[in-house]
Amino acid sequence: MSEKDFIPSPYTNTIEKGSFEWSAPSNIALVKYWGKLGKQLPANPSISLTLNNCKTITKLGFKKKTNDGSFSFDLLFEGQPKESFRPKIEKFFERVEEYLPFLKDYHFTIDTQNTFPHSSGIASSASGMAALAVNLMSLEKELNPEMTEDYFNQKASFLARLGSGSACRSVKGKVVIWGEHVETDDSSNLFGVEYQDVNLAFANFQDTILLVDKGEKQVSSTVGHDLMHGHPFAEQRFAQAHENLSKMKSALATGDLDAFIKITESEALTLHAMMMTSMPYFILMKPNTLEIINKIWEYRAKTTVPVCFTLDAGANVHVLYPENVRGEVLDFIKNELVGYCQNSQYICDEIGTGAVKIN
């Protein structure tokens, strides 16, 4: 499919006012995307686990208005006006107007909240933009009732990507691939696709997020992605991501936890290696991040429990493990890792299925 496939034909229905409400989860990449091309396109493919508990809940109210050539919306975050979000939503609307030509015909009220603590160090852009995208698609489906569910999800992922790249992986599916990959037939740079060949070993897979540093990152992800342009190791990294995606698909399909662990941890460290070798260079890990990693390695070597870590572009540690070892891993976290977390905070999550319509 191309971008033109998401430009709608004239709508067959009208609607004056109403509201929708959706939740959309965050996700954690196993094979990381780092580096952008064009309009929010990935320089390399990625694969992620969709989370279940860390999500954004967004209610979208809409009322018909005279189209005066401008976007009209109010923003509420956890019930309070949030003007600091306005520029990002304005930019998002500008990017998607071609694909949602009704945007200037309505005044919107966007009321959003997160289930995880604000400023917890967990990126909310993926869940937030995915939640907004599925709400907007609900309105478009009212205007075009013939729309199929598959098209709805595909276009929602496409739109979410234009707000935040990784948001396209939060719309549909337990495991999602984003980015063209020669061994994945339906893969695309434009939207995420569900990877369904997942072994029962990964059913109800757990992700306990250790909140090492809840402060604002010293370097934004947007700046970090841009630093891959001209990076001395960029081409090798992009080739490695393609290879690791093939290996990860095989590990997920066969239930090979050892291979899963090796790829997942290598990818996490490679992501941060790219940051440390860009120009300018930067380090987002904290001393306690490294302490936790070493503790996980020691615990796994001593017990053979299949637990591993991954990292986002920040200091927090995602501890990944099968559901059948949940009790012992949580004991390990409480006894040995909580002391490295800011205010002893951590969040228990698990694999989820994507965005859910509330009403």
mmCIF file of C-alpha atoms in Angstrom:
data_model
loop_
_atom_site.group_PDB
_atom_site.id
_atom_site.type_symbol
_atom_site.label_atom_id
_atom_site.label_comp_id
_atom_site.label_asym_id
_atom_site.label_seq_id
_atom_site.Cartn_x
_atom_site.Cartn_y
_atom_site.Cartn_z
ATOM 1 C CA MET A 1 0.000 0.000 0.000
ATOM 2 C CA SER A 2 1.019 3.616 -0.491
ATOM 3 C CA GLU A 3 0.109 6.870 1.270
ATOM 4 C CA LYS A 4 -2.521 7.525 -1.438
ATOM 5 C CA ASP A 5 -4.499 4.481 -0.284
ATOM 6 C CA PHE A 6 -5.287 6.338 2.944
ATOM 7 C CA ILE A 7 -6.755 9.418 1.239
ATOM 8 C CA PRO A 8 -10.537 8.876 1.514
ATOM 9 C CA SER A 9 -13.140 9.187 -1.191
ATOM 10 C CA PRO A 10 -15.978 11.664 -0.508
ATOM 11 C CA TYR A 11 -17.821 10.611 2.632
ATOM 12 C CA THR A 12 -21.279 9.072 2.312
ATOM 13 C CA ASN A 13 -22.576 10.067 5.762
ATOM 14 C CA THR A 14 -22.698 13.110 8.049
ATOM 15 C CA ILE A 15 -22.588 13.491 11.817
ATOM 16 C CA GLU A 16 -23.074 16.700 13.806
ATOM 17 C CA LYS A 17 -21.643 15.844 17.206
ATOM 18 C CA GLY A 18 -20.720 12.998 19.499
ATOM 19 C CA SER A 19 -17.824 11.391 21.335
ATOM 20 C CA PHE A 20 -15.705 8.267 21.405
ATOM 21 C CA GLU A 21 -13.377 6.842 24.017
ATOM 22 C CA TRP A 22 -10.481 4.452 23.506
ATOM 23 C CA SER A 23 -7.526 3.119 25.421
ATOM 24 C CA ALA A 24 -4.210 2.387 23.714
ATOM 25 C CA PRO A 25 -1.150 0.823 25.342
ATOM 26 C CA SER A 26 2.519 1.582 25.334
ATOM 27 C CA ASN A 27 4.856 -0.964 23.737
ATOM 28 C CA ILE A 28 8.436 -2.078 24.229
ATOM 29 C CA ALA A 29 10.639 -2.797 21.215
ATOM 30 C CA LEU A 30 12.707 -5.972 21.199
ATOM 31 C CA VAL A 31 14.515 -5.103 17.977
ATOM 32 C CA LYS A 32 14.921 -1.323 18.148
ATOM 33 C CA TYR A 33 14.299 1.329 15.538
ATOM 34 C CA TRP A 34 16.749 4.204 15.772
ATOM 35 C CA GLY A 35 16.939 6.646 12.906
ATOM 36 C CA LYS A 36 14.221 8.243 10.780
ATOM 37 C CA LEU A 37 13.724 8.893 7.089
ATOM 38 C CA GLY A 38 11.263 11.258 5.389
ATOM 39 C CA LYS A 39 7.961 11.723 7.200
ATOM 40 C CA GLN A 40 8.289 9.520 10.271
ATOM 41 C CA LEU A 41 9.607 6.515 8.355
ATOM 42 C CA PRO A 42 11.972 4.065 10.090
ATOM 43 C CA ALA A 43 15.561 3.683 8.940
ATOM 44 C CA ASN A 44 15.333 0.031 9.995
ATOM 45 C CA PRO A 45 12.534 -2.399 10.908
ATOM 46 C CA SER A 46 11.577 -3.151 14.512
ATOM 47 C CA ILE A 47 9.476 -5.637 16.471
ATOM 48 C CA SER A 48 7.760 -4.944 19.773
ATOM 49 C CA LEU A 49 5.692 -6.447 22.561
ATOM 50 C CA THR A 50 2.431 -4.610 23.151
ATOM 51 C CA LEU A 51 1.878 -3.878 26.844
ATOM 52 C CA ASN A 52 -1.380 -4.235 28.738
ATOM 53 C CA ASN A 53 -1.431 -2.030 31.847
ATOM 54 C CA CYS A 54 0.612 1.024 30.807
ATOM 55 C CA LYS A 55 -1.876 2.785 28.566
ATOM 56 C CA THR A 56 -3.459 6.098 27.650
ATOM 57 C CA ILE A 57 -7.231 6.553 27.855
ATOM 58 C CA THR A 58 -8.513 9.298 25.552
ATOM 59 C CA LYS A 59 -12.043 10.611 25.094
ATOM 60 C CA LEU A 60 -12.624 12.579 21.903
ATOM 61 C CA GLY A 61 -15.625 14.889 21.814
ATOM 62 C CA PHE A 62 -16.527 16.563 18.522
ATOM 63 C CA LYS A 63 -19.058 19.150 17.319
ATOM 64 C CA LYS A 64 -19.619 20.438 13.796
ATOM 65 C CA LYS A 65 -18.435 24.007 13.142
ATOM 66 C CA THR A 66 -17.932 26.322 10.205
ATOM 67 C CA ASN A 67 -14.737 25.446 8.378
ATOM 68 C CA ASP A 68 -12.723 28.646 8.734
ATOM 69 C CA GLY A 69 -9.475 27.044 7.592
ATOM 70 C CA SER A 70 -8.098 26.393 11.068
ATOM 71 C CA PHE A 71 -7.985 23.517 13.538
ATOM 72 C CA SER A 72 -10.089 23.958 16.670
ATOM 73 C CA PHE A 73 -9.561 21.854 19.782
ATOM 74 C CA ASP A 74 -9.396 21.943 23.570
ATOM 75 C CA LEU A 75 -6.911 19.765 25.458
ATOM 76 C CA LEU A 76 -7.370 18.241 28.883
ATOM 77 C CA PHE A 77 -4.851 16.015 30.651
ATOM 78 C CA GLU A 78 -6.218 14.220 33.707
ATOM 79 C CA GLY A 79 -9.106 16.692 33.758
ATOM 80 C CA GLN A 80 -7.017 19.865 33.597
ATOM 81 C CA PRO A 81 -6.194 22.112 30.602
ATOM 82 C CA LYS A 82 -2.809 21.189 29.129
ATOM 83 C CA GLU A 83 -1.687 23.914 26.732
ATOM 84 C CA SER A 84 1.847 22.507 26.562
ATOM 85 C CA PHE A 85 0.454 19.605 24.481
ATOM 86 C CA ARG A 86 -1.066 21.964 21.911
ATOM 87 C CA PRO A 87 1.915 22.356 19.535
ATOM 88 C CA LYS A 88 2.315 18.587 19.210
ATOM 89 C CA ILE A 89 -1.387 18.067 18.445
ATOM 90 C CA GLU A 90 -1.374 20.988 15.995
ATOM 91 C CA LYS A 91 1.600 19.478 14.174
ATOM 92 C CA PHE A 92 -0.076 16.072 14.151
ATOM 93 C CA PHE A 93 -3.279 17.506 12.667
ATOM 94 C CA GLU A 94 -1.231 19.265 9.977
ATOM 95 C CA ARG A 95 0.462 15.993 9.053
ATOM 96 C CA VAL A 96 -2.743 13.945 8.866
ATOM 97 C CA GLU A 97 -5.187 16.495 7.387
ATOM 98 C CA GLU A 98 -4.669 15.105 3.898
ATOM 99 C CA TYR A 99 -5.883 11.724 5.161
ATOM 100 C CA LEU A 100 -8.612 13.082 7.479
ATOM 101 C CA PRO A 101 -10.111 15.983 5.499
ATOM 102 C CA PHE A 102 -12.897 16.507 8.075
ATOM 103 C CA LEU A 103 -10.520 17.834 10.754
ATOM 104 C CA LYS A 104 -11.313 21.524 10.170
ATOM 105 C CA ASP A 105 -15.059 20.831 10.098
ATOM 106 C CA TYR A 106 -15.226 20.070 13.824
ATOM 107 C CA HIS A 107 -14.270 21.477 17.196
ATOM 108 C CA PHE A 108 -12.658 18.718 19.244
ATOM 109 C CA THR A 109 -12.305 18.189 22.964
ATOM 110 C CA ILE A 110 -9.407 15.824 23.646
ATOM 111 C CA ASP A 111 -9.528 14.531 27.226
ATOM 112 C CA THR A 112 -6.674 12.174 28.023
ATOM 113 C CA GLN A 113 -5.136 10.379 30.982
ATOM 114 C CA ASN A 114 -2.461 7.757 31.593
ATOM 115 C CA THR A 115 -2.733 4.679 33.803
ATOM 116 C CA PHE A 116 0.950 5.024 34.689
ATOM 117 C CA PRO A 117 2.333 7.915 36.757
ATOM 118 C CA HIS A 118 2.911 11.136 34.832
ATOM 119 C CA SER A 119 6.644 11.883 34.480
ATOM 120 C CA SER A 120 7.424 8.300 35.439
ATOM 121 C CA GLY A 121 10.026 8.083 32.708
ATOM 122 C CA ILE A 122 7.757 5.874 30.579
ATOM 123 C CA ALA A 123 7.253 7.365 27.135
ATOM 124 C CA SER A 124 3.576 8.222 26.692
ATOM 125 C CA SER A 125 3.794 9.470 23.110
ATOM 126 C CA ALA A 126 3.221 5.982 21.656
ATOM 127 C CA SER A 127 0.125 5.244 23.713
ATOM 128 C CA GLY A 128 -1.148 8.826 23.467
ATOM 129 C CA MET A 129 -0.910 9.147 19.707
ATOM 130 C CA ALA A 130 -2.306 5.652 19.155
ATOM 131 C CA ALA A 131 -5.310 6.493 21.360
ATOM 132 C CA LEU A 132 -5.950 9.732 19.470
ATOM 133 C CA ALA A 133 -5.599 7.984 16.095
ATOM 134 C CA VAL A 134 -8.172 5.268 16.841
ATOM 135 C CA ASN A 135 -10.617 7.909 18.111
ATOM 136 C CA LEU A 136 -10.255 9.884 14.897
ATOM 137 C CA MET A 137 -10.741 6.693 12.900
ATOM 138 C CA SER A 138 -13.978 6.049 14.826
ATOM 139 C CA LEU A 139 -15.234 9.410 13.587
ATOM 140 C CA GLU A 140 -14.162 8.626 10.026
ATOM 141 C CA LYS A 141 -15.978 5.285 10.236
ATOM 142 C CA GLU A 142 -19.154 7.210 11.107
ATOM 143 C CA LEU A 143 -18.609 9.257 7.955
ATOM 144 C CA ASN A 144 -17.815 6.118 5.931
ATOM 145 C CA PRO A 145 -19.801 3.209 7.458
ATOM 146 C CA GLU A 146 -18.571 0.765 4.800
ATOM 147 C CA MET A 147 -15.039 0.839 6.223
ATOM 148 C CA THR A 148 -13.650 -2.623 7.081
ATOM 149 C CA GLU A 149 -12.042 -3.455 10.423
ATOM 150 C CA ASP A 150 -8.728 -4.299 8.732
ATOM 151 C CA TYR A 151 -8.625 -0.926 6.965
ATOM 152 C CA PHE A 152 -9.603 0.836 10.201
ATOM 153 C CA ASN A 153 -6.666 -0.715 12.084
ATOM 154 C CA GLN A 154 -4.197 -0.240 9.261
ATOM 155 C CA LYS A 155 -5.057 3.422 8.780
ATOM 156 C CA ALA A 156 -5.084 4.031 12.552
ATOM 157 C CA SER A 157 -1.526 2.660 12.708
ATOM 158 C CA PHE A 158 -0.565 4.797 9.712
ATOM 159 C CA LEU A 159 -1.952 7.947 11.366
ATOM 160 C CA ALA A 160 -0.454 7.163 14.786
ATOM 161 C CA ARG A 161 2.969 6.859 13.147
ATOM 162 C CA LEU A 162 2.700 10.445 11.909
ATOM 163 C CA GLY A 163 2.305 11.564 15.522
ATOM 164 C CA SER A 164 4.973 9.337 17.055
ATOM 165 C CA GLY A 165 6.812 6.642 15.121
ATOM 166 C CA SER A 166 6.519 3.861 17.684
ATOM 167 C CA ALA A 167 2.809 4.649 18.179
ATOM 168 C CA CYS A 168 2.054 2.617 15.057
ATOM 169 C CA ARG A 169 3.005 -0.481 17.077
ATOM 170 C CA SER A 170 0.339 0.221 19.743
ATOM 171 C CA VAL A 171 -2.836 -0.171 17.682
ATOM 172 C CA LYS A 172 -3.292 -3.895 17.068
ATOM 173 C CA GLY A 173 -1.577 -7.101 18.088
ATOM 174 C CA LYS A 174 0.452 -8.714 20.860
ATOM 175 C CA VAL A 175 3.640 -8.605 18.786
ATOM 176 C CA VAL A 176 4.011 -5.972 16.052
ATOM 177 C CA ILE A 177 6.529 -5.471 13.247
ATOM 178 C CA TRP A 178 7.059 -2.017 11.783
ATOM 179 C CA GLY A 179 9.312 -1.403 8.816
ATOM 180 C CA GLU A 180 9.981 -3.125 5.523
ATOM 181 C CA HIS A 181 11.676 -6.485 6.051
ATOM 182 C CA VAL A 182 12.461 -8.872 3.233
ATOM 183 C CA GLU A 183 11.394 -11.948 5.245
ATOM 184 C CA THR A 184 8.060 -10.438 6.335
ATOM 185 C CA ASP A 185 5.679 -10.389 3.373
ATOM 186 C CA ASP A 186 3.189 -7.779 4.578
ATOM 187 C CA SER A 187 5.688 -5.508 6.347
ATOM 188 C CA SER A 188 5.599 -1.780 5.654
ATOM 189 C CA ASN A 189 7.317 1.439 6.626
ATOM 190 C CA LEU A 190 3.878 3.094 6.705
ATOM 191 C CA PHE A 191 2.216 1.108 9.496
ATOM 192 C CA GLY A 192 2.727 -1.738 11.944
ATOM 193 C CA VAL A 193 1.599 -5.313 11.219
ATOM 194 C CA GLU A 194 0.777 -8.007 13.741
ATOM 195 C CA TYR A 195 3.193 -10.949 13.927
ATOM 196 C CA GLN A 196 1.024 -13.920 14.814
ATOM 197 C CA ASP A 197 3.429 -16.866 14.769
ATOM 198 C CA VAL A 198 4.206 -16.642 18.484
ATOM 199 C CA ASN A 199 4.896 -19.747 20.576
ATOM 200 C CA LEU A 200 2.967 -20.469 23.776
ATOM 201 C CA ALA A 201 6.213 -19.907 25.688
ATOM 202 C CA PHE A 202 5.506 -16.178 25.256
ATOM 203 C CA ALA A 203 1.830 -16.287 26.265
ATOM 204 C CA ASN A 204 1.155 -13.794 29.079
ATOM 205 C CA PHE A 205 4.809 -12.723 28.945
ATOM 206 C CA GLN A 206 5.662 -10.352 31.789
ATOM 207 C CA ASP A 207 7.336 -6.933 31.768
ATOM 208 C CA THR A 208 8.211 -5.356 35.100
ATOM 209 C CA ILE A 209 9.388 -1.790 34.519
ATOM 210 C CA LEU A 210 11.969 -0.550 37.016
ATOM 211 C CA LEU A 211 11.763 3.238 37.321
ATOM 212 C CA VAL A 212 15.420 4.172 37.701
ATOM 213 C CA ASP A 213 15.095 7.820 36.705
ATOM 214 C CA LYS A 214 11.786 9.632 36.282
ATOM 215 C CA GLY A 215 13.314 12.901 35.139
ATOM 216 C CA GLU A 216 13.137 14.390 31.677
ATOM 217 C CA LYS A 217 15.656 12.916 29.277
ATOM 218 C CA GLN A 218 18.689 15.107 28.561
ATOM 219 C CA VAL A 219 18.314 14.359 24.839
ATOM 220 C CA SER A 220 14.928 13.922 23.163
ATOM 221 C CA SER A 221 14.264 10.857 21.044
ATOM 222 C CA THR A 222 13.710 13.105 18.015
ATOM 223 C CA VAL A 223 17.197 14.579 18.378
ATOM 224 C CA GLY A 224 18.627 11.102 18.976
ATOM 225 C CA HIS A 225 17.041 9.720 15.813
ATOM 226 C CA ASP A 226 18.408 12.644 13.796
ATOM 227 C CA LEU A 227 21.935 11.889 15.011
ATOM 228 C CA MET A 228 21.863 8.642 13.038
ATOM 229 C CA HIS A 229 22.285 10.753 9.888
ATOM 230 C CA GLY A 230 25.997 10.536 9.184
ATOM 231 C CA HIS A 231 26.601 8.221 12.149
ATOM 232 C CA PRO A 232 29.815 6.226 11.545
ATOM 233 C CA PHE A 233 28.105 2.907 12.352
ATOM 234 C CA ALA A 234 24.644 3.630 10.911
ATOM 235 C CA GLU A 235 24.724 1.282 7.919
ATOM 236 C CA GLN A 236 26.099 -1.610 9.962
ATOM 237 C CA ARG A 237 23.419 -0.996 12.573
ATOM 238 C CA PHE A 238 20.583 -0.969 10.048
ATOM 239 C CA ALA A 239 21.838 -4.242 8.520
ATOM 240 C CA GLN A 240 22.131 -5.745 12.010
ATOM 241 C CA ALA A 241 18.519 -4.816 12.801
ATOM 242 C CA HIS A 242 17.264 -6.634 9.687
ATOM 243 C CA GLU A 243 19.257 -9.726 10.663
ATOM 244 C CA ASN A 244 18.133 -9.576 14.287
ATOM 245 C CA LEU A 245 14.496 -9.233 13.258
ATOM 246 C CA SER A 246 14.790 -12.488 11.297
ATOM 247 C CA LYS A 247 16.357 -14.176 14.330
ATOM 248 C CA MET A 248 13.740 -12.750 16.693
ATOM 249 C CA LYS A 249 10.865 -13.976 14.522
ATOM 250 C CA SER A 250 12.380 -17.458 14.645
ATOM 251 C CA ALA A 251 12.850 -17.317 18.431
ATOM 252 C CA LEU A 252 9.253 -16.182 18.952
ATOM 253 C CA ALA A 253 7.904 -18.871 16.620
ATOM 254 C CA THR A 254 9.843 -21.748 18.179
ATOM 255 C CA GLY A 255 9.753 -20.625 21.806
ATOM 256 C CA ASP A 256 13.546 -20.359 21.964
ATOM 257 C CA LEU A 257 13.962 -18.330 25.159
ATOM 258 C CA ASP A 258 17.767 -18.450 25.044
ATOM 259 C CA ALA A 259 17.838 -16.862 21.587
ATOM 260 C CA PHE A 260 15.161 -14.364 22.651
ATOM 261 C CA ILE A 261 17.278 -13.290 25.623
ATOM 262 C CA LYS A 262 20.469 -12.879 23.591
ATOM 263 C CA ILE A 263 18.834 -10.810 20.853
ATOM 264 C CA THR A 264 16.780 -8.678 23.251
ATOM 265 C CA GLU A 265 19.699 -7.740 25.479
ATOM 266 C CA SER A 266 22.079 -7.192 22.566
ATOM 267 C CA GLU A 267 19.554 -4.877 20.898
ATOM 268 C CA ALA A 268 19.109 -2.852 24.095
ATOM 269 C CA LEU A 269 22.843 -2.340 24.479
ATOM 270 C CA THR A 270 23.288 -1.612 20.779
ATOM 271 C CA LEU A 271 20.664 1.144 20.980
ATOM 272 C CA HIS A 272 22.642 2.852 23.729
ATOM 273 C CA ALA A 273 25.911 2.203 21.909
ATOM 274 C CA MET A 274 24.541 4.205 18.989
ATOM 275 C CA MET A 275 23.859 7.099 21.379
ATOM 276 C CA MET A 276 27.322 6.903 22.892
ATOM 277 C CA THR A 277 29.016 6.939 19.485
ATOM 278 C CA SER A 278 26.997 9.673 17.779
ATOM 279 C CA MET A 279 28.259 13.241 17.444
ATOM 280 C CA PRO A 280 27.388 14.825 19.772
ATOM 281 C CA TYR A 281 27.473 11.757 22.003
ATOM 282 C CA PHE A 282 25.328 11.184 25.056
ATOM 283 C CA ILE A 283 24.574 8.604 27.754
ATOM 284 C CA LEU A 284 21.015 8.025 28.947
ATOM 285 C CA MET A 285 21.790 5.080 31.219
ATOM 286 C CA LYS A 286 22.402 5.849 34.881
ATOM 287 C CA PRO A 287 24.740 4.042 37.310
ATOM 288 C CA ASN A 288 21.743 2.189 38.749
ATOM 289 C CA THR A 289 20.788 0.993 35.261
ATOM 290 C CA LEU A 290 24.125 -0.792 35.049
ATOM 291 C CA GLU A 291 23.776 -2.155 38.584
ATOM 292 C CA ILE A 292 20.426 -3.713 37.671
ATOM 293 C CA ILE A 293 21.781 -5.218 34.453
ATOM 294 C CA ASN A 294 24.635 -6.872 36.313
ATOM 295 C CA LYS A 295 22.276 -8.164 39.005
ATOM 296 C CA ILE A 296 20.035 -9.715 36.320
ATOM 297 C CA TRP A 297 23.020 -11.405 34.702
ATOM 298 C CA GLU A 298 24.186 -12.786 38.054
ATOM 299 C CA TYR A 299 20.706 -14.034 38.963
ATOM 300 C CA ARG A 300 20.176 -15.709 35.584
ATOM 301 C CA ALA A 301 23.575 -17.432 35.717
ATOM 302 C CA LYS A 302 22.944 -18.694 39.244
ATOM 303 C CA THR A 303 19.335 -19.853 38.836
ATOM 304 C CA THR A 304 18.938 -20.467 35.042
ATOM 305 C CA VAL A 305 15.607 -18.598 35.308
ATOM 306 C CA PRO A 306 14.932 -17.156 31.800
ATOM 307 C CA VAL A 307 14.767 -13.497 32.775
ATOM 308 C CA CYS A 308 16.319 -10.682 30.751
ATOM 309 C CA PHE A 309 16.283 -6.911 30.344
ATOM 310 C CA THR A 310 15.662 -4.381 27.659
ATOM 311 C CA LEU A 311 15.926 -0.602 27.622
ATOM 312 C CA ASP A 312 14.179 2.237 25.853
ATOM 313 C CA ALA A 313 15.964 5.513 25.081
ATOM 314 C CA GLY A 314 16.281 6.227 28.809
ATOM 315 C CA ALA A 315 17.507 4.883 32.123
ATOM 316 C CA ASN A 316 14.574 2.654 33.085
ATOM 317 C CA VAL A 317 14.894 -1.123 32.837
ATOM 318 C CA HIS A 318 12.223 -3.449 31.455
ATOM 319 C CA VAL A 319 12.579 -6.889 33.058
ATOM 320 C CA LEU A 320 11.098 -9.532 30.738
ATOM 321 C CA TYR A 321 10.224 -13.100 31.747
ATOM 322 C CA PRO A 322 7.635 -15.886 31.221
ATOM 323 C CA GLU A 323 4.539 -15.986 33.394
ATOM 324 C CA ASN A 324 5.479 -19.361 34.921
ATOM 325 C CA VAL A 325 8.453 -17.817 36.766
ATOM 326 C CA ARG A 326 6.593 -14.680 37.850
ATOM 327 C CA GLY A 327 6.679 -15.409 41.568
ATOM 328 C CA GLU A 328 10.401 -16.022 41.837
ATOM 329 C CA VAL A 329 11.327 -13.110 39.551
ATOM 330 C CA LEU A 330 9.152 -10.698 41.530
ATOM 331 C CA ASP A 331 10.822 -11.923 44.733
ATOM 332 C CA PHE A 332 14.198 -11.246 43.106
ATOM 333 C CA ILE A 333 13.070 -7.765 42.049
ATOM 334 C CA LYS A 334 11.724 -6.927 45.517
ATOM 335 C CA ASN A 335 14.768 -8.308 47.328
ATOM 336 C CA GLU A 336 17.599 -7.151 45.061
ATOM 337 C CA LEU A 337 16.505 -4.574 42.492
ATOM 338 C CA VAL A 338 13.974 -2.236 44.096
ATOM 339 C CA GLY A 339 16.750 -0.416 45.947
ATOM 340 C CA TYR A 340 18.095 0.828 42.604
ATOM 341 C CA CYS A 341 14.720 2.345 41.625
ATOM 342 C CA GLN A 342 13.811 5.980 42.258
ATOM 343 C CA ASN A 343 11.557 5.984 45.338
ATOM 344 C CA SER A 344 11.519 2.151 45.084
ATOM 345 C CA GLN A 345 9.002 2.423 42.244
ATOM 346 C CA TYR A 346 8.296 -0.225 39.637
ATOM 347 C CA ILE A 347 5.307 -1.164 37.460
ATOM 348 C CA CYS A 348 4.119 -4.703 36.749
ATOM 349 C CA ASP A 349 2.887 -5.177 33.204
ATOM 350 C CA GLU A 350 2.409 -7.982 30.707
ATOM 351 C CA ILE A 351 1.789 -8.590 27.024
ATOM 352 C CA GLY A 352 -1.452 -7.058 25.748
ATOM 353 C CA THR A 353 -3.441 -6.922 22.519
ATOM 354 C CA GLY A 354 -3.608 -3.249 21.482
ATOM 355 C CA ALA A 355 -6.173 -0.472 21.459
ATOM 356 C CA VAL A 356 -9.612 -1.103 23.000
ATOM 357 C CA LYS A 357 -12.804 0.884 22.408
ATOM 358 C CA ILE A 358 -14.471 1.890 25.666
ATOM 359 C CA ASN A 359 -17.542 3.587 24.210
#
